[in-house]
């Protein structure tokens, strides 16, 4: 399982720590100490053909093309 956040103890903070999300994740609005996966495929449209969202990232793939060949 991929780690989503990193929390660092900070003595200057009133709560004592601060959490940040790794790339591919963002802080949750209801609990900023937790991170959710970003669906890059829906939000950024990074691929020219097909996009598969993965945990913390995405993969681009191509449409499969099938050609029917008839032999006479």
Short mmCIF file of N, CA and C in Angstrom, two decimals:
data_model
loop_
_atom_site.label_atom_id
_atom_site.label_comp_id
_atom_site.label_asym_id
_atom_site.label_seq_id
_atom_site.Cartn_x
_atom_site.Cartn_y
_atom_site.Cartn_z
N UNK A 1 0.85 -1.19 0.00
CA UNK A 1 0.00 0.00 0.00
C UNK A 1 0.88 1.24 0.00
N UNK A 2 0.58 2.16 -0.85
CA UNK A 2 1.39 3.37 -0.97
C UNK A 2 1.02 4.38 0.11
N UNK A 3 2.03 4.97 0.73
CA UNK A 3 1.81 5.96 1.77
C UNK A 3 1.28 7.25 1.15
N UNK A 4 0.27 7.84 1.77
CA UNK A 4 -0.40 9.00 1.21
C UNK A 4 0.05 10.32 1.83
N UNK A 5 0.46 10.30 3.08
CA UNK A 5 0.84 11.56 3.73
C UNK A 5 2.09 11.38 4.57
N UNK A 6 2.69 12.51 4.86
CA UNK A 6 3.87 12.53 5.70
C UNK A 6 3.61 13.59 6.77
N UNK A 7 3.74 13.22 8.01
CA UNK A 7 3.52 14.17 9.11
C UNK A 7 4.85 14.44 9.81
N UNK A 8 5.12 15.72 10.00
CA UNK A 8 6.37 16.15 10.63
C UNK A 8 6.04 16.86 11.93
N UNK A 9 6.71 16.45 12.99
CA UNK A 9 6.51 17.10 14.29
C UNK A 9 7.17 18.48 14.24
N UNK A 10 6.40 19.50 14.60
CA UNK A 10 6.88 20.88 14.58
C UNK A 10 6.54 21.52 15.91
N UNK A 11 7.54 21.81 16.71
CA UNK A 11 7.31 22.36 18.05
C UNK A 11 6.71 23.76 18.01
N UNK A 12 6.83 24.46 16.88
CA UNK A 12 6.27 25.81 16.77
C UNK A 12 4.79 25.83 16.41
N UNK A 13 4.25 24.68 16.02
CA UNK A 13 2.83 24.61 15.65
C UNK A 13 1.98 24.38 16.90
N UNK A 14 0.81 25.01 16.96
CA UNK A 14 -0.05 24.80 18.13
C UNK A 14 -0.51 23.35 18.28
N UNK A 15 -0.62 22.62 17.16
CA UNK A 15 -1.06 21.23 17.26
C UNK A 15 0.13 20.26 17.35
N UNK A 16 1.35 20.75 17.14
CA UNK A 16 2.52 19.92 17.31
C UNK A 16 3.02 19.19 16.07
N UNK A 17 2.23 19.14 15.01
CA UNK A 17 2.67 18.49 13.79
C UNK A 17 1.98 19.11 12.59
N UNK A 18 2.56 18.86 11.44
CA UNK A 18 1.95 19.33 10.20
C UNK A 18 2.05 18.20 9.19
N UNK A 19 0.95 17.93 8.50
CA UNK A 19 0.93 16.86 7.51
C UNK A 19 0.88 17.45 6.11
N UNK A 20 1.59 16.80 5.21
CA UNK A 20 1.50 17.18 3.80
C UNK A 20 1.32 15.90 3.00
N UNK A 21 0.77 16.05 1.82
CA UNK A 21 0.48 14.89 0.97
C UNK A 21 1.59 14.69 -0.04
N UNK A 22 1.83 13.44 -0.36
CA UNK A 22 2.78 13.11 -1.41
C UNK A 22 2.16 13.46 -2.77
N UNK A 23 2.99 13.59 -3.81
CA UNK A 23 2.45 13.86 -5.15
C UNK A 23 1.40 12.83 -5.54
N UNK A 24 0.33 13.30 -6.17
CA UNK A 24 -0.76 12.42 -6.56
C UNK A 24 -1.88 12.34 -5.54
N UNK A 25 -1.70 13.04 -4.40
CA UNK A 25 -2.71 13.07 -3.34
C UNK A 25 -2.96 14.51 -2.92
N UNK A 26 -4.12 14.75 -2.29
CA UNK A 26 -4.42 16.08 -1.76
C UNK A 26 -5.07 15.93 -0.38
N UNK A 27 -4.92 16.98 0.43
CA UNK A 27 -5.51 16.96 1.77
C UNK A 27 -7.03 16.90 1.68
N UNK A 28 -7.61 16.15 2.61
CA UNK A 28 -9.07 16.05 2.67
C UNK A 28 -9.63 17.32 3.29
N UNK A 29 -10.73 17.82 2.77
CA UNK A 29 -11.35 19.04 3.29
C UNK A 29 -11.87 18.83 4.71
N UNK A 30 -12.40 17.63 5.00
CA UNK A 30 -12.99 17.37 6.31
C UNK A 30 -11.96 16.96 7.36
N UNK A 31 -10.75 16.57 6.94
CA UNK A 31 -9.70 16.19 7.88
C UNK A 31 -8.34 16.40 7.21
N UNK A 32 -7.73 17.58 7.37
CA UNK A 32 -6.47 17.88 6.70
C UNK A 32 -5.27 17.04 7.14
N UNK A 33 -5.47 16.15 8.10
CA UNK A 33 -4.39 15.25 8.48
C UNK A 33 -4.41 13.99 7.59
N UNK A 34 -5.42 13.86 6.73
CA UNK A 34 -5.54 12.72 5.83
C UNK A 34 -5.47 13.19 4.38
N UNK A 35 -5.06 12.29 3.50
CA UNK A 35 -4.96 12.62 2.08
C UNK A 35 -5.76 11.64 1.24
N UNK A 36 -6.33 12.13 0.16
CA UNK A 36 -7.07 11.32 -0.80
C UNK A 36 -6.36 11.33 -2.13
N UNK A 37 -6.54 10.27 -2.88
CA UNK A 37 -5.99 10.15 -4.21
C UNK A 37 -6.61 11.19 -5.14
N UNK A 38 -5.78 11.79 -6.00
CA UNK A 38 -6.28 12.70 -7.04
C UNK A 38 -6.53 11.85 -8.29
N UNK A 39 -7.69 12.01 -8.90
CA UNK A 39 -7.96 11.32 -10.16
C UNK A 39 -7.50 12.22 -11.30
N UNK A 40 -6.23 12.06 -11.67
CA UNK A 40 -5.65 12.90 -12.72
C UNK A 40 -6.39 12.75 -14.04
N UNK A 41 -6.94 11.58 -14.29
CA UNK A 41 -7.64 11.33 -15.56
C UNK A 41 -8.88 12.23 -15.69
N UNK A 42 -9.59 12.42 -14.61
CA UNK A 42 -10.80 13.27 -14.65
C UNK A 42 -10.47 14.75 -14.57
N UNK A 43 -9.45 15.09 -13.79
CA UNK A 43 -9.18 16.50 -13.54
C UNK A 43 -8.20 17.14 -14.52
N UNK A 44 -7.21 16.38 -14.97
CA UNK A 44 -6.15 16.98 -15.78
C UNK A 44 -6.15 16.52 -17.23
N UNK A 45 -6.79 15.40 -17.53
CA UNK A 45 -6.83 14.83 -18.88
C UNK A 45 -5.44 14.76 -19.50
N UNK A 46 -4.50 14.02 -18.86
CA UNK A 46 -3.10 14.03 -19.32
C UNK A 46 -2.81 13.13 -20.53
N UNK A 47 -3.74 12.28 -20.90
CA UNK A 47 -3.47 11.30 -21.96
C UNK A 47 -4.22 11.65 -23.24
N UNK A 48 -3.63 11.30 -24.36
CA UNK A 48 -4.27 11.60 -25.64
C UNK A 48 -5.34 10.58 -26.01
N UNK A 49 -5.26 9.36 -25.44
CA UNK A 49 -6.26 8.35 -25.76
C UNK A 49 -6.97 7.87 -24.50
N UNK A 50 -6.46 6.84 -23.86
CA UNK A 50 -7.12 6.30 -22.67
C UNK A 50 -6.27 6.56 -21.43
N UNK A 51 -6.93 6.82 -20.31
CA UNK A 51 -6.25 7.11 -19.06
C UNK A 51 -6.77 6.17 -17.98
N UNK A 52 -5.86 5.59 -17.22
CA UNK A 52 -6.21 4.71 -16.11
C UNK A 52 -5.67 5.33 -14.83
N UNK A 53 -6.57 5.73 -13.93
CA UNK A 53 -6.14 6.29 -12.65
C UNK A 53 -5.61 5.17 -11.78
N UNK A 54 -4.45 5.40 -11.15
CA UNK A 54 -3.88 4.46 -10.19
C UNK A 54 -3.67 5.21 -8.88
N UNK A 55 -3.36 4.51 -7.82
CA UNK A 55 -3.20 5.14 -6.52
C UNK A 55 -1.99 6.07 -6.54
N UNK A 56 -2.24 7.37 -6.53
CA UNK A 56 -1.18 8.36 -6.51
C UNK A 56 -0.61 8.70 -7.87
N UNK A 57 -1.16 8.13 -8.94
CA UNK A 57 -0.62 8.38 -10.27
C UNK A 57 -1.66 8.05 -11.33
N UNK A 58 -1.21 7.80 -12.55
CA UNK A 58 -2.07 7.40 -13.66
C UNK A 58 -1.21 6.73 -14.72
N UNK A 59 -1.87 6.03 -15.64
CA UNK A 59 -1.19 5.40 -16.77
C UNK A 59 -1.95 5.74 -18.04
N UNK A 60 -1.22 6.05 -19.08
CA UNK A 60 -1.82 6.28 -20.40
C UNK A 60 -1.72 5.01 -21.22
N UNK A 61 -2.78 4.70 -21.94
CA UNK A 61 -2.78 3.55 -22.83
C UNK A 61 -3.39 3.96 -24.17
N UNK A 62 -3.23 3.09 -25.13
CA UNK A 62 -3.78 3.36 -26.47
C UNK A 62 -5.01 2.49 -26.72
N UNK A 63 -5.89 2.99 -27.56
CA UNK A 63 -7.04 2.19 -27.99
C UNK A 63 -6.53 1.01 -28.79
N UNK A 64 -7.14 -0.13 -28.60
CA UNK A 64 -6.75 -1.29 -29.40
C UNK A 64 -7.42 -1.18 -30.76
N UNK A 65 -6.65 -1.38 -31.78
CA UNK A 65 -7.18 -1.32 -33.14
C UNK A 65 -7.16 -2.73 -33.70
N UNK A 66 -8.31 -3.16 -34.18
CA UNK A 66 -8.41 -4.48 -34.79
C UNK A 66 -8.69 -4.31 -36.27
N UNK A 67 -7.88 -4.97 -37.05
CA UNK A 67 -8.03 -4.91 -38.49
C UNK A 67 -8.42 -6.30 -38.99
N UNK A 68 -9.51 -6.34 -39.72
CA UNK A 68 -9.96 -7.61 -40.28
C UNK A 68 -9.30 -7.77 -41.65
N UNK A 69 -8.60 -8.87 -41.80
CA UNK A 69 -7.93 -9.15 -43.07
C UNK A 69 -8.63 -10.33 -43.73
N UNK A 70 -9.09 -10.11 -44.92
CA UNK A 70 -9.74 -11.19 -45.67
C UNK A 70 -8.77 -11.70 -46.72
N UNK A 71 -8.66 -13.02 -46.75
CA UNK A 71 -7.78 -13.66 -47.74
C UNK A 71 -8.66 -14.28 -48.80
N UNK A 72 -8.36 -13.96 -50.08
CA UNK A 72 -9.14 -14.50 -51.19
C UNK A 72 -8.42 -15.63 -51.85
#
